[in-house]
XYZ file of C-alpha atoms in Angstrom:
544
model
C -29.238 -27.237 -14.899
C -28.007 -30.970 -14.247
C -29.922 -32.121 -17.342
C -27.942 -29.621 -19.461
C -24.445 -30.967 -17.890
C -25.213 -34.205 -18.106
C -26.147 -34.126 -21.550
C -22.853 -32.032 -22.256
C -20.574 -34.329 -20.766
C -21.997 -37.262 -22.282
C -21.337 -35.616 -25.312
C -17.764 -35.179 -24.680
C -17.237 -38.824 -23.252
C -18.469 -39.912 -26.886
C -16.829 -37.895 -28.978
C -13.171 -38.930 -26.907
C -14.432 -43.143 -27.589
C -14.425 -42.264 -30.521
C -10.848 -41.340 -30.960
C -7.660 -43.379 -30.157
C -5.260 -42.501 -26.963
C -2.707 -40.899 -28.866
C -5.127 -38.477 -30.466
C -5.887 -37.547 -27.004
C -2.858 -37.088 -25.650
C -1.951 -35.025 -28.653
C -5.038 -33.389 -28.500
C -4.646 -32.692 -25.074
C -0.693 -31.627 -25.535
C -2.327 -29.232 -28.342
C -4.526 -27.368 -25.431
C -1.536 -27.731 -23.377
C 0.778 -25.690 -25.037
C -1.981 -23.400 -26.516
C -2.669 -21.966 -23.199
C 1.602 -21.826 -22.272
C 2.342 -19.929 -25.590
C -0.808 -17.227 -24.331
C 0.377 -17.236 -20.867
C 3.827 -16.378 -22.064
C 2.801 -14.067 -24.799
C 1.211 -12.253 -21.785
C 4.903 -12.194 -19.598
C 6.076 -10.861 -22.894
C 4.056 -7.767 -22.958
C 3.894 -7.092 -19.471
C 7.438 -6.992 -19.131
C 6.971 -4.822 -22.012
C 4.884 -2.603 -20.127
C 6.748 -2.604 -16.913
C 10.049 -1.265 -19.673
C 7.732 1.469 -20.966
C 5.761 2.577 -17.422
C 9.214 2.810 -16.113
C 10.948 5.249 -18.578
C 7.786 7.269 -18.311
C 7.849 7.940 -14.948
C 11.995 8.617 -15.254
C 10.253 11.550 -17.732
C 8.274 12.372 -14.873
C 11.350 13.051 -12.234
C 13.231 14.571 -14.786
C 10.191 17.290 -15.660
C 9.695 17.492 -11.653
C 13.343 18.756 -11.726
C 13.186 20.722 -14.723
C 10.022 22.530 -13.842
C 11.417 23.069 -9.851
C 14.523 24.871 -11.629
C 12.988 27.126 -13.513
C 9.956 27.701 -10.453
C 13.871 28.534 -8.250
C 15.108 30.872 -11.060
C 11.936 33.120 -11.577
C 11.694 33.189 -7.550
C 15.505 34.657 -7.801
C 14.255 37.132 -10.392
C 10.992 37.919 -8.885
C 13.337 38.889 -5.746
C 15.349 41.050 -7.695
C 12.602 42.947 -9.809
C 10.090 43.633 -6.809
C 12.779 44.981 -4.326
C 14.067 47.199 -7.633
C 11.475 48.874 -8.446
C 9.731 49.474 -5.087
C 12.978 50.582 -3.359
C 14.472 52.453 -6.816
C 17.465 50.942 -6.745
C 19.115 50.429 -10.147
C 21.232 47.030 -10.830
C 19.951 45.871 -14.214
C 23.194 44.637 -14.394
C 22.071 41.903 -11.993
C 17.944 41.865 -12.984
C 19.724 40.968 -16.724
C 22.048 38.202 -15.766
C 18.663 36.592 -14.301
C 16.563 37.144 -16.378
C 19.203 35.378 -19.016
C 19.199 32.322 -16.398
C 15.620 31.956 -15.952
C 15.476 31.725 -20.151
C 17.688 29.397 -19.634
C 16.204 27.197 -17.280
C 12.099 27.806 -19.491
C 14.340 26.678 -22.688
C 14.799 23.307 -20.979
C 11.512 23.410 -19.621
C 9.595 23.849 -23.919
C 11.890 21.382 -24.610
C 9.731 19.071 -22.515
C 6.501 20.430 -22.854
C 5.576 22.680 -25.215
C 2.463 23.919 -23.984
C 4.898 26.123 -21.610
C 5.688 28.062 -23.752
C 2.930 30.245 -22.819
C 4.554 31.049 -19.245
C 7.809 32.094 -21.920
C 5.161 35.205 -23.329
C 3.506 36.314 -19.988
C 6.791 36.650 -18.872
C 8.356 38.375 -21.069
C 5.009 40.775 -21.346
C 5.508 41.219 -17.565
C 8.963 42.096 -18.078
C 8.252 45.027 -20.562
C 5.345 46.195 -17.665
C 8.507 46.168 -16.157
C 10.982 48.345 -17.462
C 8.678 51.083 -19.117
C 7.073 51.407 -15.408
C 3.130 50.452 -16.317
C 2.593 48.325 -13.927
C 2.755 48.610 -9.955
C 4.632 46.993 -7.414
C 2.122 45.271 -5.832
C 1.054 44.060 -9.620
C 4.645 42.495 -10.041
C 4.794 40.228 -6.523
C 1.609 39.009 -7.617
C 1.965 38.001 -11.691
C 5.245 36.442 -10.854
C 3.504 33.859 -8.247
C 1.041 33.780 -10.797
C 3.428 32.134 -12.704
C 5.358 30.359 -10.222
C 1.776 29.211 -8.518
C 0.660 27.882 -12.263
C 4.578 25.827 -12.546
C 4.096 24.288 -8.916
C 0.678 23.175 -10.211
C 1.838 21.379 -13.191
C 4.256 20.118 -10.792
C 1.061 18.723 -9.089
C -0.407 17.072 -11.903
C 2.869 15.249 -12.934
C 1.862 11.614 -11.492
C 3.851 8.028 -11.630
C 2.239 5.225 -13.013
C 1.806 2.498 -10.811
C 1.930 -1.558 -12.110
C 1.592 -5.027 -11.137
C 5.178 -5.699 -8.865
C 5.543 -2.215 -8.813
C 5.827 0.235 -5.604
C 3.747 3.089 -6.490
C 6.645 5.980 -6.552
C 5.189 8.637 -4.392
C 6.262 12.380 -5.343
C 3.889 14.222 -2.726
C 6.367 14.592 -0.211
C 8.963 16.576 -2.719
C 5.265 17.926 -4.078
C 5.128 19.735 -1.071
C 8.841 20.408 -0.272
C 8.150 22.499 -3.643
C 5.318 25.133 -1.942
C 8.032 24.794 0.726
C 10.228 26.390 -1.202
C 7.702 28.595 -2.937
C 6.996 30.348 0.261
C 10.970 30.675 1.056
C 10.804 32.902 -1.898
C 8.069 35.245 -0.990
C 9.893 35.073 2.604
C 13.250 36.775 0.963
C 11.370 39.491 -1.257
C 9.444 40.370 1.441
C 12.487 41.210 3.881
C 15.014 42.198 1.136
C 12.301 45.205 0.594
C 11.888 45.556 4.126
C 15.914 46.273 4.417
C 16.055 48.664 1.738
C 12.754 50.695 2.372
C 11.983 50.230 6.913
C 8.107 52.146 5.057
C 7.466 50.260 2.282
C 6.649 47.043 3.869
C 4.365 48.326 6.100
C 1.573 46.036 7.283
C 3.277 43.138 5.374
C 4.324 42.540 8.606
C 1.356 40.074 9.279
C 2.047 38.704 5.483
C 5.584 37.537 6.716
C 4.283 35.851 9.872
C 1.872 34.002 7.947
C 4.337 32.892 5.474
C 6.629 31.618 7.890
C 3.625 29.893 9.533
C 2.918 27.943 6.259
C 6.780 27.079 5.058
C 6.965 25.629 8.838
C 3.357 23.760 8.126
C 4.345 22.352 5.330
C 8.154 21.155 6.469
C 6.574 19.739 9.811
C 4.166 17.260 7.734
C 6.854 15.815 5.553
C 9.097 15.630 8.585
C 6.000 13.827 10.551
C 5.409 11.728 7.186
C 5.909 7.940 6.769
C 8.637 9.045 3.714
C 11.335 8.309 6.695
C 14.166 8.844 3.896
C 12.952 12.279 2.527
C 11.819 13.344 6.172
C 15.504 12.801 6.933
C 16.813 15.007 4.184
C 14.722 17.554 5.128
C 15.570 16.767 8.911
C 19.367 17.263 7.728
C 18.072 20.451 5.742
C 17.159 22.606 9.051
C 20.741 21.504 10.769
C 22.698 23.287 8.244
C 24.423 26.624 9.289
C 22.298 28.526 6.412
C 19.073 27.493 6.702
C 19.369 28.181 11.101
C 20.232 31.612 9.596
C 17.994 32.287 7.756
C 15.414 31.315 10.054
C 16.716 33.489 12.781
C 16.627 36.410 10.600
C 12.860 36.067 9.391
C 11.991 35.347 13.371
C 13.442 38.625 14.016
C 11.204 40.853 10.986
C 8.416 39.233 12.774
C 9.225 40.082 16.071
C 11.445 43.713 15.715
C 10.218 46.594 13.063
C 14.487 47.659 13.162
C 16.154 45.299 11.052
C 19.968 45.467 11.363
C 21.122 43.317 8.600
C 22.387 44.076 5.200
C 20.183 43.639 1.743
C 22.686 41.652 -0.256
C 24.075 39.770 2.182
C 20.383 39.077 3.638
C 19.733 37.992 0.052
C 22.836 35.601 -0.122
C 21.862 34.216 2.465
C 18.490 33.305 1.797
C 19.150 32.196 -1.982
C 21.916 30.151 -0.252
C 19.224 28.311 1.546
C 16.519 28.032 -1.157
C 19.127 26.404 -2.976
C 19.481 23.988 -0.587
C 16.252 22.852 -0.248
C 16.269 22.774 -3.933
C 19.372 20.575 -4.107
C 17.274 18.688 -0.743
C 14.505 18.307 -3.466
C 16.596 17.129 -6.135
C 17.845 14.049 -4.037
C 14.525 13.003 -3.014
C 13.304 12.137 -5.942
C 16.289 10.909 -7.047
C 15.667 8.433 -3.518
C 11.951 7.726 -5.245
C 13.560 7.047 -8.340
C 15.657 4.814 -6.486
C 12.954 3.444 -5.107
C 11.097 3.128 -8.419
C 14.411 1.560 -10.113
C 14.396 -1.306 -7.868
C 10.214 -1.965 -7.739
C 10.757 -2.203 -11.663
C 13.929 -4.075 -12.367
C 11.699 -6.639 -9.517
C 9.303 -6.493 -11.823
C 11.087 -7.101 -15.338
C 12.797 -10.664 -13.875
C 9.934 -12.039 -12.095
C 8.198 -11.050 -15.908
C 10.936 -12.693 -17.413
C 11.134 -15.703 -15.172
C 7.615 -16.645 -15.679
C 8.220 -16.542 -19.600
C 11.603 -18.528 -19.427
C 9.916 -20.987 -17.430
C 6.576 -21.105 -19.520
C 8.273 -22.114 -22.351
C 10.730 -24.634 -21.039
C 7.261 -26.398 -19.364
C 5.699 -26.147 -23.348
C 9.326 -27.794 -24.926
C 8.721 -30.515 -21.952
C 5.810 -31.152 -22.474
C 5.671 -31.444 -26.063
C 8.721 -33.401 -25.776
C 6.979 -36.786 -23.792
C 3.865 -35.951 -25.556
C 5.907 -36.795 -28.392
C 7.687 -39.891 -26.759
C 4.726 -41.644 -25.214
C 1.431 -41.600 -26.982
C 3.208 -44.898 -28.777
C 2.832 -46.383 -26.067
C 0.052 -48.625 -24.622
C 2.077 -48.426 -20.760
C 1.452 -44.904 -20.777
C -2.749 -45.231 -19.294
C -1.274 -48.072 -16.667
C 1.742 -45.970 -15.428
C -1.122 -42.843 -15.446
C -3.587 -44.694 -13.091
C -0.927 -46.683 -11.249
C 0.539 -43.356 -10.339
C -2.240 -41.777 -9.462
C -3.499 -43.952 -6.738
C -0.527 -43.883 -5.435
C -0.310 -40.119 -4.739
C -4.230 -40.361 -3.829
C -3.495 -42.280 -0.718
C -0.740 -39.977 0.421
C -2.977 -36.752 -0.254
C -6.384 -38.054 1.777
C -8.019 -38.770 -1.803
C -8.592 -35.046 -1.755
C -7.951 -35.373 -6.259
C -9.558 -37.451 -9.378
C -8.313 -38.843 -12.128
C -8.605 -37.748 -15.721
C -9.025 -40.552 -17.396
C -11.638 -41.127 -20.025
C -12.080 -44.121 -21.944
C -14.485 -47.728 -23.231
C -12.013 -49.477 -22.917
C -10.283 -51.759 -19.237
C -8.436 -48.414 -18.271
C -11.564 -46.366 -18.777
C -13.140 -48.625 -16.207
C -10.829 -49.206 -14.290
C -10.246 -44.755 -14.057
C -14.307 -44.396 -13.441
C -13.986 -47.485 -10.468
C -11.457 -45.541 -8.459
C -12.883 -42.092 -8.682
C -15.968 -42.539 -7.345
C -14.478 -44.723 -4.995
C -12.116 -42.023 -4.170
C -14.820 -39.465 -4.172
C -16.812 -41.358 -1.660
C -14.246 -42.137 0.398
C -12.711 -38.097 0.016
C -16.735 -37.210 1.288
C -16.436 -39.320 3.233
C -13.349 -38.039 5.327
C -14.432 -34.366 4.580
C -17.691 -34.188 6.335
C -15.940 -36.653 9.141
C -13.182 -34.066 9.555
C -15.881 -31.126 10.025
C -17.960 -32.903 11.848
C -14.575 -33.217 14.322
C -13.722 -30.071 14.556
C -16.388 -27.186 13.769
C -18.644 -25.891 16.244
C -22.052 -27.275 14.308
C -24.132 -23.673 14.519
C -21.820 -21.256 13.875
C -19.121 -22.993 11.320
C -15.730 -21.892 13.288
C -13.896 -23.923 15.113
C -14.725 -25.569 17.845
C -13.030 -26.513 21.779
C -11.609 -29.900 20.432
C -9.852 -27.951 17.336
C -8.963 -25.061 19.425
C -7.040 -26.953 21.955
C -5.170 -29.115 19.101
C -4.292 -25.891 17.291
C -2.952 -24.268 20.574
C -0.654 -26.809 21.092
C 0.756 -26.993 18.448
C 1.145 -22.949 18.512
C 2.586 -23.589 21.912
C 5.084 -25.759 20.742
C 6.956 -23.908 17.812
C 6.541 -21.034 20.178
C 9.131 -22.427 22.509
C 10.996 -23.676 20.033
C 11.469 -20.218 17.910
C 11.043 -17.441 21.305
C 7.726 -16.532 19.514
C 5.081 -14.148 21.495
C 1.828 -15.898 21.798
C -1.635 -13.946 23.014
C -4.922 -15.489 24.225
C -8.550 -13.283 24.371
C -11.863 -14.952 25.263
C -14.526 -13.044 24.566
C -18.452 -13.904 25.182
C -21.870 -11.255 24.153
C -22.893 -8.987 26.941
C -26.395 -9.572 28.548
C -26.238 -12.582 26.528
C -29.788 -14.422 28.837
C -31.402 -11.208 28.582
C -31.143 -12.001 24.138
C -32.380 -15.475 25.026
C -35.155 -14.932 26.935
C -36.475 -11.468 25.353
C -36.250 -12.517 21.755
C -36.025 -16.340 21.721
C -33.389 -19.049 21.232
C -33.486 -18.318 17.298
C -32.819 -15.278 17.727
C -29.944 -16.025 20.320
C -28.416 -18.363 18.274
C -27.951 -15.658 15.017
C -26.434 -13.257 17.594
C -24.101 -15.953 17.589
C -23.793 -16.631 14.238
C -23.987 -13.285 13.436
C -21.067 -12.106 16.113
C -18.816 -15.158 14.722
C -18.760 -13.915 11.600
C -18.059 -10.253 12.702
C -14.808 -11.695 14.450
C -13.848 -13.675 11.453
C -14.254 -10.577 9.178
C -11.226 -8.610 11.496
C -8.473 -11.568 12.545
C -5.869 -12.817 10.409
C -5.354 -15.666 8.637
C -2.865 -16.995 10.993
C -5.816 -16.408 14.141
C -7.411 -19.042 15.424
C -10.925 -18.575 16.654
C -13.278 -20.434 18.374
C -16.471 -21.183 20.194
C -15.479 -22.159 23.932
C -19.249 -22.834 24.532
C -22.570 -20.865 25.068
C -21.648 -17.502 24.351
C -17.741 -18.227 25.023
C -15.460 -17.278 21.954
C -11.755 -17.239 22.380
C -9.192 -16.646 19.869
C -5.497 -17.597 19.685
C -2.993 -14.674 18.595
C 0.519 -16.613 16.639
C 3.310 -14.088 17.237
C 1.462 -11.169 18.907
C 2.857 -9.477 22.192
C 0.591 -7.204 24.440
C -0.168 -3.856 22.292
C -1.018 -5.916 19.163
C -2.845 -8.185 21.094
C -5.154 -5.154 22.903
C -5.662 -3.368 19.325
C -6.899 -6.348 17.930
C -9.440 -7.492 20.769
C -10.655 -2.985 20.059
C -10.799 -3.453 17.086
C -12.965 -6.811 17.518
C -15.112 -4.634 20.133
C -15.693 -1.839 17.878
C -16.736 -4.004 15.101
C -19.015 -5.579 16.957
C -21.082 -2.675 18.950
C -21.199 -1.312 15.447
C -22.987 -4.356 13.841
C -26.531 -3.892 12.729
C -29.168 -6.199 14.142
C -32.623 -5.874 12.643
C -34.744 -7.128 15.991
C -32.703 -5.764 18.589
C -30.237 -2.727 20.285
C -26.233 -3.650 18.546
C -25.129 -6.282 21.136
C -21.796 -5.760 22.453
C -18.774 -7.898 24.088
C -16.510 -8.441 26.967
C -12.976 -9.685 26.678
C -10.460 -10.325 28.438
C -6.825 -10.795 26.634
C -3.389 -12.338 28.628
C 0.053 -13.302 26.496
C 1.726 -16.705 27.095
C 4.401 -17.221 29.799
C 7.230 -19.868 28.298
C 6.551 -23.323 29.381
C 2.725 -22.861 31.209
C -0.231 -24.992 29.908
C -3.265 -23.630 28.545
C -5.445 -23.792 32.120
C -3.144 -20.993 33.196
C -3.333 -18.602 29.979
C -7.228 -19.003 30.074
C -7.621 -17.988 33.787
C -5.304 -15.396 33.243
C -7.192 -14.066 29.950
C -10.743 -15.176 32.449
C -9.785 -13.230 35.323
C -9.541 -10.102 32.584
C -12.894 -11.154 30.742
C -14.499 -10.947 34.456
C -12.587 -7.174 35.084
C -14.424 -5.586 31.971
C -18.199 -7.323 32.993
C -17.380 -5.876 36.181
C -16.010 -2.141 35.197
C -19.757 -1.684 33.069
C -19.001 -4.441 29.780
C -18.469 -3.768 26.346
C -14.719 -3.054 27.021
C -11.180 -4.683 26.712
C -8.884 -5.779 29.473
C -5.375 -6.981 30.036
C -4.539 -9.346 33.019
C -1.555 -7.549 33.531
C 0.020 -10.163 35.279
C 1.613 -11.155 32.670
């Protein structure tokens, strides 16, 4: 592999040697501009894709609202149809008005999705069976539930599409509210029937109780969710007077067989509550929609910014290539600037310049010198600041970082937490399995801990099997939680050569003005307490 790399490199250098400096610069400039053009096109495509996804997601929100409105009208029709059929009431006018409202809602839904024509056909067949009394009350109830369930399932299948730079639009809580609204609609129907005919719902009391339990469970889940804004909306809904009256009556219907309330009044109050819940759903979708718009707007702005930036850089590069290519001053200036930059950046760079002339010889020598110096500096720094066995920071580096962090904490009034940890019964491991296994345990432990801390945390080997951890901007609760996470991760680590290794941890927090020795001493006391209490545990020094 090395031979192939050297061969390709030599061929590339030979190609560069036979071309003039101007040709090299033009070639380099052309590659740069091509790459920038590709990036610009990619950013433009990303911008267009973001717009399209935003439009699609807004259509999905609109569809959810339309389906929800259709469900609400079907629920009303179900309540009237079922109650009238079972209680032998005759109110054809109200049923006809409601059917017209349902048809209007389904027509809007059909305009969005022609597949929903099957719902309309099924509903039409059901109505015909009801009008001609070819169907039982239980079948009416169950078939309306099937129609509503199919529409609720359609809502469940509507998902927004996330995109880089856009937040995922969460409609989970909103969908749960829709299901809660269906439970409420069923309660409205069953209790209406009970008010019309006290003997009609013998044995249905348990069903009412279960529906009410399902409703409360869904509402509690949404209120306790992480979506604070939607939870607040739902809390306001539960505090409405109509909501309180509705659910007080539901609870009364569960407790008592003799309900005293005008059926039309109950239907009106419960319908108002369902309408309020529907309005809450609409507001929740608007909140989600606003979140989507804000995320999409930011993504579009970012895309346009990078597009403009790339175009600007392309123009600037083209201008300078054309201007500087005719000057021999360019190679000399480039080398001079590079030397200045290299001395300011700890020699962590190389000069990209190849030629057979004097500049090429100088550049090659400079690169060789800088590479050797940088290699020496890198090796020196690593040896000076890292533990040779585990590869993590050593005590010297940890003290340096600790002092810097203390100054920053005192200046900005940030919290700092400190933890000491060591391996339980490490001497027993060395005695039983040998020092090679002991070293392997130390390295494995260091790797596990590194995987479970933040990039801003400073982790070091203090000596022997003792490790220290500095947690900037971390208070007591967060420090204990992270220490517990580390302890569990070490405990779960499987080792082929022995039983699981465990660690004990002592934690303390920084008091303004104190030195390392003080915070170390308090953490060490906590570590000792962990050992005394049986090992494999985290203890916090409450003297803090």
